[in-house]
Amino acid sequence: MSPVRPSAMPAESAATQPPPAHVECPRCGYDLRGAVHSWRESCPMEGRCAECGLDFEWWRLITHGTHAWLFEYHWRRRPIRSLIQTFARMCRPKRFWSSIDLTDPVHLQRAIILPLIAVVLPLLLRFVGAAVYLVVWQQSRGRPAWFGPPATAWEIAVHAFEESFWVGDGNYYSEISWLVAVPQVAMWWFALTWIPLTALCFRLIPVSLRRVRVRPSHIRRIAAYGVAWMTLPIILLAAIEMLASLANAATLWAMGTHLYWGSWWELPLTIGFVPTLPVIFAILTWWWWDCACRFYLRLPDGRLVALLLTLLSGLITLAGFVFLAEMLGEHGWWIDKL
C-alpha cells in the first residue's frame, strides 16, 4: 500500500544534519540534495525539479512506498492476484498509468516476467485446445490416445504444437500469401517489435532530449508492460481458438461430428485481416505511449511525443515486415495485392 501522506515532515537544520545520500528527481535523476540542504525548519510538501520542471511531492520521493497491486512489487507474495490485477488494469491504459507514480521504484527484472507470461499464455492456450482435440480425434479413429504408448503421446504433443502455430486450410496456400493464411506470424511480429522499437526511438525525439530528460528505467518499464499490452489481442484470439477446439472435441466425442468445419481464419481472410494488422497495432501502440507520456512521465507535449514515436517506430516495423516477407518468399504476393 502507498504510505499515508503526512501533514508535515520535520527536518533538522542543514548546518547540523547532512542531506540524504540519495535524493534524485524521479523523472530525470537530477540531484536534489541541494534543495534538501536549504530546508531549515520543516520539509515542504511539494517540490519542483530545477532541471526538467517536474512537480512532485516530497513525501513520495523520500518514503518510497510499495505499490498496492503492480505485478513487479507483488510477484513473489501474491503472483496470481497481482498478475490478474495488473492485466485487468492494463486494459485501460489511462487508468493504468495514472495509478503509477514516477516515484515508485522501477524493478525491471521483475517487470520483464509479465511480458514473458503474456507471450507464453496464448501459445499454451492453443496447445491445450489442439491437444484435447487430437486426443479425441485419435480415440474416434480407434487409435491409442493420451494414455497410450510414449511414442503416441509424443506424437500428439508434436501435432498439438504444430496446430498451435499452423492454423489455416492448405487450399489457401495456392491462392494467397502464406503470411495471410497463417496470420499469427504477422501478429507476433507487430506485437513484439513495435513497442521495443518505440522505446529505442524515444531518444530521437527532440522534445525528449532538450526540454525534458527521462531516466532510461522509466522507458524500459513502459516497454516491458507495453509488450504485454500488445499481446492482449493475441491472448483473446488464442482463447477463442481454444474454446473452438474444445467445442469441436466435445461434439466429436458425443456425436461423432465436428461442430464447425473449415478454418477459423476463413472469415477474417475475406475482410483482409492481415493487411489491417498494421493499423490495429499502430492504434494500440499510440494509445499505450500516449497515456504513458501524459499520465506517467507527465511530459509537456506527451501526445505529440507519442504520435511521433509511433510513426517513426512504425516505419521501421513495416520495413522489417517487408524484409520478413521477402525472406519467407512472400514478397511478390504483397506487392501485387497491396
Tab-separated table of C-alpha atoms in Angstrom:
chain	number	residue	atom	x	y	z
A	1	MET	CA	0.000	0.000	0.000
A	2	SER	CA	1.083	3.568	-0.564
A	3	PRO	CA	2.344	5.330	2.534
A	4	VAL	CA	-0.003	7.655	4.405
A	5	ARG	CA	0.585	11.232	3.456
A	6	PRO	CA	1.872	13.184	6.492
A	7	SER	CA	0.716	16.650	7.361
A	8	ALA	CA	4.286	17.840	7.890
A	9	MET	CA	7.756	16.376	7.729
A	10	PRO	CA	10.131	17.972	10.248
A	11	ALA	CA	13.758	18.389	9.214
A	12	GLU	CA	16.908	19.265	11.071
A	13	SER	CA	18.873	22.355	10.239
A	14	ALA	CA	21.200	21.928	7.284
A	15	ALA	CA	24.074	23.032	9.483
A	16	THR	CA	23.648	20.039	11.808
A	17	GLN	CA	22.029	17.430	9.536
A	18	PRO	CA	23.595	16.436	6.193
A	19	PRO	CA	21.217	15.937	3.273
A	20	PRO	CA	20.105	12.367	2.482
A	21	ALA	CA	22.529	10.311	0.451
A	22	HIS	CA	20.123	9.584	-2.458
A	23	VAL	CA	17.569	12.233	-3.320
A	24	GLU	CA	17.037	12.452	-7.052
A	25	CYS	CA	14.339	13.713	-9.373
A	26	PRO	CA	12.090	10.729	-10.128
A	27	ARG	CA	11.904	11.592	-13.836
A	28	CYS	CA	15.359	12.813	-14.893
A	29	GLY	CA	17.578	11.763	-11.966
A	30	TYR	CA	18.764	15.297	-11.132
A	31	ASP	CA	20.471	15.538	-7.739
A	32	LEU	CA	18.075	17.279	-5.312
A	33	ARG	CA	20.320	17.276	-2.252
A	34	GLY	CA	20.878	20.989	-2.708
A	35	ALA	CA	17.150	21.641	-2.269
A	36	VAL	CA	17.096	19.397	0.793
A	37	HIS	CA	20.114	21.265	2.179
A	38	SER	CA	18.177	24.532	2.014
A	39	TRP	CA	15.462	23.319	4.415
A	40	ARG	CA	15.524	24.978	7.822
A	41	GLU	CA	12.549	24.004	9.984
A	42	SER	CA	10.393	21.582	8.018
A	43	CYS	CA	10.154	19.759	4.721
A	44	PRO	CA	7.827	21.403	2.188
A	45	MET	CA	5.069	19.189	0.872
A	46	GLU	CA	5.691	19.930	-2.823
A	47	GLY	CA	8.818	20.466	-4.849
A	48	ARG	CA	9.936	21.122	-8.401
A	49	CYS	CA	12.958	19.791	-10.229
A	50	ALA	CA	15.197	22.619	-11.415
A	51	GLU	CA	16.400	20.505	-14.343
A	52	CYS	CA	13.237	19.119	-16.003
A	53	GLY	CA	10.497	21.114	-14.229
A	54	LEU	CA	8.667	18.114	-12.783
A	55	ASP	CA	6.328	18.892	-9.882
A	56	PHE	CA	6.379	16.215	-7.206
A	57	GLU	CA	5.547	15.583	-3.569
A	58	TRP	CA	8.497	15.247	-1.235
A	59	TRP	CA	6.822	12.615	0.927
A	60	ARG	CA	6.554	10.251	-2.028
A	61	LEU	CA	10.155	10.823	-3.007
A	62	ILE	CA	11.569	10.215	0.463
A	63	THR	CA	9.382	7.387	1.796
A	64	HIS	CA	9.424	5.090	-1.298
A	65	GLY	CA	6.140	3.305	-0.624
A	66	THR	CA	5.140	-0.056	-2.079
A	67	HIS	CA	2.567	-0.053	-4.861
A	68	ALA	CA	-0.756	-1.634	-3.969
A	69	TRP	CA	-1.208	-4.089	-6.883
A	70	LEU	CA	1.537	-3.724	-9.525
A	71	PHE	CA	2.982	-7.104	-10.516
A	72	GLU	CA	6.638	-6.127	-10.166
A	73	TYR	CA	6.068	-5.421	-6.458
A	74	HIS	CA	3.997	-8.496	-5.557
A	75	TRP	CA	5.242	-11.150	-7.997
A	76	ARG	CA	6.551	-13.308	-5.163
A	77	ARG	CA	3.973	-12.945	-2.373
A	78	ARG	CA	0.806	-12.640	-4.477
A	79	PRO	CA	1.770	-13.691	-8.015
A	80	ILE	CA	-1.639	-14.784	-9.323
A	81	ARG	CA	-3.620	-11.965	-7.755
A	82	SER	CA	-1.182	-9.228	-8.789
A	83	LEU	CA	-0.921	-10.723	-12.284
A	84	ILE	CA	-4.685	-10.641	-12.770
A	85	GLN	CA	-4.985	-7.142	-11.309
A	86	THR	CA	-2.182	-5.808	-13.493
A	87	PHE	CA	-3.603	-7.350	-16.671
A	88	ALA	CA	-7.098	-6.109	-15.826
A	89	ARG	CA	-5.900	-2.530	-15.319
A	90	MET	CA	-3.747	-2.650	-18.442
A	91	CYS	CA	-6.949	-2.918	-20.487
A	92	ARG	CA	-7.458	0.759	-19.618
A	93	PRO	CA	-4.049	2.396	-20.255
A	94	LYS	CA	-5.105	5.809	-18.953
A	95	ARG	CA	-6.168	4.393	-15.610
A	96	PHE	CA	-3.144	2.104	-15.518
A	97	TRP	CA	-0.529	4.834	-15.937
A	98	SER	CA	-2.418	7.333	-13.801
A	99	SER	CA	-2.163	4.918	-10.867
A	100	ILE	CA	1.637	4.524	-11.171
A	101	ASP	CA	3.822	7.361	-9.935
A	102	LEU	CA	7.304	8.247	-11.091
A	103	THR	CA	8.454	7.923	-7.501
A	104	ASP	CA	7.587	4.204	-7.481
A	105	PRO	CA	10.975	2.469	-7.826
A	106	VAL	CA	11.415	0.512	-11.065
A	107	HIS	CA	12.165	-3.213	-10.661
A	108	LEU	CA	12.848	-4.063	-14.276
A	109	GLN	CA	13.945	-7.668	-13.744
A	110	ARG	CA	10.606	-8.380	-12.080
A	111	ALA	CA	8.599	-6.399	-14.621
A	112	ILE	CA	10.049	-8.453	-17.505
A	113	ILE	CA	8.303	-11.534	-16.088
A	114	LEU	CA	4.935	-10.099	-17.158
A	115	PRO	CA	5.615	-9.921	-20.936
A	116	LEU	CA	7.174	-13.383	-20.771
A	117	ILE	CA	3.948	-14.718	-19.289
A	118	ALA	CA	1.940	-12.804	-21.891
A	119	VAL	CA	3.949	-14.409	-24.707
A	120	VAL	CA	3.694	-17.957	-23.334
A	121	LEU	CA	-0.015	-17.771	-22.431
A	122	PRO	CA	-1.532	-17.696	-25.969
A	123	LEU	CA	0.813	-20.494	-27.065
A	124	LEU	CA	-0.299	-22.536	-24.072
A	125	LEU	CA	-3.986	-21.902	-24.781
A	126	ARG	CA	-3.643	-23.000	-28.405
A	127	PHE	CA	-1.623	-26.027	-27.372
A	128	VAL	CA	-4.234	-27.158	-24.824
A	129	GLY	CA	-7.079	-26.791	-27.323
A	130	ALA	CA	-5.189	-28.625	-30.070
A	131	ALA	CA	-4.020	-31.395	-27.718
A	132	VAL	CA	-7.523	-32.128	-26.409
A	133	TYR	CA	-8.943	-32.184	-29.916
A	134	LEU	CA	-6.203	-34.510	-31.191
A	135	VAL	CA	-6.745	-36.917	-28.281
A	136	VAL	CA	-10.479	-37.147	-29.059
A	137	TRP	CA	-9.755	-37.441	-32.774
A	138	GLN	CA	-7.345	-40.324	-32.112
A	139	GLN	CA	-9.954	-42.099	-29.977
A	140	SER	CA	-12.654	-41.614	-32.619
A	141	ARG	CA	-10.440	-43.497	-35.078
A	142	GLY	CA	-9.762	-46.315	-32.647
A	143	ARG	CA	-6.151	-45.304	-32.049
A	144	PRO	CA	-4.350	-45.069	-28.679
A	145	ALA	CA	-4.845	-41.655	-27.175
A	146	TRP	CA	-3.048	-39.700	-24.495
A	147	PHE	CA	-2.576	-42.657	-22.160
A	148	GLY	CA	-1.214	-44.867	-24.890
A	149	PRO	CA	2.436	-45.685	-25.627
A	150	PRO	CA	5.007	-42.890	-25.085
A	151	ALA	CA	5.503	-42.512	-28.822
A	152	THR	CA	1.801	-41.810	-29.304
A	153	ALA	CA	1.756	-39.227	-26.538
A	154	TRP	CA	4.829	-37.600	-28.044
A	155	GLU	CA	3.235	-37.530	-31.485
A	156	ILE	CA	0.131	-35.864	-30.076
A	157	ALA	CA	2.271	-33.260	-28.334
A	158	VAL	CA	4.168	-32.547	-31.554
A	159	HIS	CA	0.970	-32.298	-33.614
A	160	ALA	CA	-0.627	-30.059	-30.989
A	161	PHE	CA	2.411	-27.791	-31.077
A	162	GLU	CA	2.201	-27.600	-34.863
A	163	GLU	CA	-1.540	-26.918	-34.751
A	164	SER	CA	-0.964	-24.061	-32.298
A	165	PHE	CA	1.049	-22.265	-34.985
A	166	TRP	CA	-0.079	-23.577	-38.357
A	167	VAL	CA	-3.728	-22.576	-38.490
A	168	GLY	CA	-5.376	-22.430	-41.872
A	169	ASP	CA	-6.643	-24.561	-44.711
A	170	GLY	CA	-3.946	-25.858	-47.023
A	171	ASN	CA	-6.092	-24.918	-50.047
A	172	TYR	CA	-5.450	-21.262	-49.304
A	173	TYR	CA	-1.721	-21.529	-49.937
A	174	SER	CA	-2.094	-21.755	-53.706
A	175	GLU	CA	-4.178	-18.568	-53.830
A	176	ILE	CA	-2.875	-16.226	-51.162
A	177	SER	CA	0.267	-15.423	-49.253
A	178	TRP	CA	1.374	-17.823	-46.546
A	179	LEU	CA	1.648	-14.821	-44.188
A	180	VAL	CA	-2.093	-14.270	-44.640
A	181	ALA	CA	-3.025	-17.927	-44.294
A	182	VAL	CA	-1.028	-18.062	-41.046
A	183	PRO	CA	-1.611	-14.571	-39.586
A	184	GLN	CA	-0.006	-15.399	-36.221
A	185	VAL	CA	3.369	-14.605	-37.784
A	186	ALA	CA	2.341	-11.045	-38.619
A	187	MET	CA	0.585	-10.581	-35.278
A	188	TRP	CA	3.610	-11.706	-33.300
A	189	TRP	CA	5.903	-9.537	-35.411
A	190	PHE	CA	3.953	-6.347	-34.736
A	191	ALA	CA	3.300	-7.216	-31.088
A	192	LEU	CA	6.917	-7.988	-30.199
A	193	THR	CA	8.739	-5.345	-32.255
A	194	TRP	CA	6.619	-2.171	-32.299
A	195	ILE	CA	6.763	-1.290	-28.595
A	196	PRO	CA	10.512	-2.022	-28.124
A	197	LEU	CA	11.347	-0.037	-31.260
A	198	THR	CA	9.264	2.839	-29.914
A	199	ALA	CA	11.339	2.777	-26.750
A	200	LEU	CA	14.534	2.873	-28.808
A	201	CYS	CA	13.199	5.779	-30.867
A	202	PHE	CA	12.270	7.761	-27.764
A	203	ARG	CA	15.667	9.430	-27.544
A	204	LEU	CA	15.486	10.521	-31.171
A	205	ILE	CA	12.556	12.854	-30.477
A	206	PRO	CA	13.974	16.362	-29.855
A	207	VAL	CA	11.439	17.273	-27.176
A	208	SER	CA	12.546	14.343	-25.036
A	209	LEU	CA	16.185	15.387	-25.319
A	210	ARG	CA	16.124	19.158	-24.935
A	211	ARG	CA	13.018	20.101	-22.970
A	212	VAL	CA	12.886	17.182	-20.543
A	213	ARG	CA	15.109	14.285	-19.594
A	214	VAL	CA	13.662	10.895	-18.788
A	215	ARG	CA	15.551	8.185	-16.975
A	216	PRO	CA	16.015	5.036	-19.098
A	217	SER	CA	14.470	2.873	-16.375
A	218	HIS	CA	11.075	4.531	-16.905
A	219	ILE	CA	11.239	3.924	-20.651
A	220	ARG	CA	12.117	0.284	-20.036
A	221	ARG	CA	9.184	-0.073	-17.643
A	222	ILE	CA	6.803	1.340	-20.279
A	223	ALA	CA	8.245	-1.006	-22.907
A	224	ALA	CA	8.046	-4.088	-20.657
A	225	TYR	CA	4.394	-3.589	-19.812
A	226	GLY	CA	3.759	-2.429	-23.387
A	227	VAL	CA	4.791	-5.777	-24.847
A	228	ALA	CA	2.287	-7.475	-22.536
A	229	TRP	CA	-0.338	-4.904	-23.612
A	230	MET	CA	0.254	-5.661	-27.302
A	231	THR	CA	-0.265	-9.386	-26.745
A	232	LEU	CA	-3.748	-8.927	-25.267
A	233	PRO	CA	-5.476	-9.280	-28.703
A	234	ILE	CA	-3.400	-12.400	-29.372
A	235	ILE	CA	-4.375	-13.863	-25.987
A	236	LEU	CA	-8.051	-13.137	-26.714
A	237	LEU	CA	-7.833	-14.774	-30.124
A	238	ALA	CA	-5.993	-17.779	-28.668
A	239	ALA	CA	-8.710	-18.171	-26.033
A	240	ILE	CA	-11.365	-18.174	-28.762
A	241	GLU	CA	-9.412	-20.773	-30.729
A	242	MET	CA	-9.027	-22.963	-27.649
A	243	LEU	CA	-12.779	-22.806	-26.941
A	244	ALA	CA	-13.471	-23.665	-30.586
A	245	SER	CA	-11.140	-26.667	-30.413
A	246	LEU	CA	-12.733	-27.834	-27.171
A	247	ALA	CA	-16.205	-27.454	-28.693
A	248	ASN	CA	-15.133	-29.497	-31.716
A	249	ALA	CA	-13.635	-32.122	-29.430
A	250	ALA	CA	-16.816	-32.325	-27.332
A	251	THR	CA	-19.132	-32.694	-30.322
A	252	LEU	CA	-16.772	-35.173	-31.965
A	253	TRP	CA	-16.734	-37.281	-28.802
A	254	ALA	CA	-20.512	-37.065	-28.169
A	255	MET	CA	-21.978	-37.114	-31.691
A	256	GLY	CA	-19.112	-38.236	-33.914
A	257	THR	CA	-19.080	-34.998	-35.911
A	258	HIS	CA	-17.474	-31.570	-35.736
A	259	LEU	CA	-19.290	-28.506	-34.531
A	260	TYR	CA	-17.601	-26.400	-37.180
A	261	TRP	CA	-15.854	-27.397	-40.390
A	262	GLY	CA	-13.237	-25.238	-42.066
A	263	SER	CA	-10.634	-22.772	-40.935
A	264	TRP	CA	-11.244	-20.218	-38.238
A	265	TRP	CA	-9.386	-17.735	-40.434
A	266	GLU	CA	-11.858	-18.033	-43.314
A	267	LEU	CA	-13.953	-15.042	-42.245
A	268	PRO	CA	-11.001	-12.804	-41.344
A	269	LEU	CA	-9.425	-13.586	-44.718
A	270	THR	CA	-12.497	-12.275	-46.546
A	271	ILE	CA	-12.125	-8.866	-44.900
A	272	GLY	CA	-8.375	-8.603	-45.361
A	273	PHE	CA	-7.383	-9.419	-41.779
A	274	VAL	CA	-3.595	-9.334	-42.072
A	275	PRO	CA	-3.354	-6.140	-44.184
A	276	THR	CA	-5.284	-4.337	-41.431
A	277	LEU	CA	-2.940	-5.522	-38.673
A	278	PRO	CA	-0.530	-2.552	-39.044
A	279	VAL	CA	-3.435	-0.171	-38.448
A	280	ILE	CA	-4.669	-2.156	-35.426
A	281	PHE	CA	-1.267	-2.357	-33.773
A	282	ALA	CA	-0.454	1.255	-34.656
A	283	ILE	CA	-3.536	2.355	-32.703
A	284	LEU	CA	-2.574	0.117	-29.785
A	285	THR	CA	0.999	1.437	-29.780
A	286	TRP	CA	-0.054	5.087	-29.925
A	287	TRP	CA	-2.696	4.603	-27.242
A	288	TRP	CA	-0.206	2.990	-24.885
A	289	TRP	CA	2.555	5.576	-25.317
A	290	ASP	CA	0.108	8.479	-25.304
A	291	CYS	CA	-1.186	7.501	-21.859
A	292	ALA	CA	2.308	6.691	-20.577
A	293	CYS	CA	3.789	10.010	-21.746
A	294	ARG	CA	0.930	12.133	-20.415
A	295	PHE	CA	-0.048	10.415	-17.163
A	296	TYR	CA	3.142	8.619	-16.096
A	297	LEU	CA	6.064	10.632	-17.473
A	298	ARG	CA	3.933	13.800	-17.413
A	299	LEU	CA	5.664	15.272	-20.446
A	300	PRO	CA	4.550	18.763	-21.545
A	301	ASP	CA	3.826	17.574	-25.111
A	302	GLY	CA	3.121	13.951	-24.298
A	303	ARG	CA	0.520	13.397	-27.016
A	304	LEU	CA	2.779	14.807	-29.735
A	305	VAL	CA	5.717	12.755	-28.481
A	306	ALA	CA	3.611	9.573	-28.558
A	307	LEU	CA	2.449	10.296	-32.100
A	308	LEU	CA	5.962	10.938	-33.390
A	309	LEU	CA	7.255	7.839	-31.636
A	310	THR	CA	4.520	5.670	-33.137
A	311	LEU	CA	5.107	6.969	-36.661
A	312	LEU	CA	8.877	6.630	-36.503
A	313	SER	CA	8.887	3.150	-34.991
A	314	GLY	CA	6.022	2.136	-37.296
A	315	LEU	CA	8.084	2.865	-40.398
A	316	ILE	CA	10.889	0.683	-39.056
A	317	THR	CA	8.449	-2.079	-38.086
A	318	LEU	CA	6.784	-2.109	-41.504
A	319	ALA	CA	10.154	-2.113	-43.244
A	320	GLY	CA	11.118	-5.113	-41.132
A	321	PHE	CA	7.874	-6.872	-42.032
A	322	VAL	CA	8.549	-6.343	-45.744
A	323	PHE	CA	12.009	-7.797	-45.235
A	324	LEU	CA	10.447	-10.749	-43.364
A	325	ALA	CA	8.010	-11.330	-46.238
A	326	GLU	CA	10.895	-11.308	-48.688
A	327	MET	CA	12.870	-13.769	-46.567
A	328	LEU	CA	9.852	-16.109	-46.495
A	329	GLY	CA	9.337	-15.818	-50.239
A	330	GLU	CA	6.023	-13.948	-49.926
A	331	HIS	CA	7.172	-10.514	-51.019
A	332	GLY	CA	5.760	-10.792	-54.558
A	333	TRP	CA	2.200	-11.546	-53.405
A	334	TRP	CA	2.136	-8.467	-51.143
A	335	ILE	CA	3.450	-6.241	-53.941
A	336	ASP	CA	0.741	-7.499	-56.315
A	337	LYS	CA	-2.138	-7.238	-53.837
A	338	LEU	CA	-1.197	-4.110	-51.910
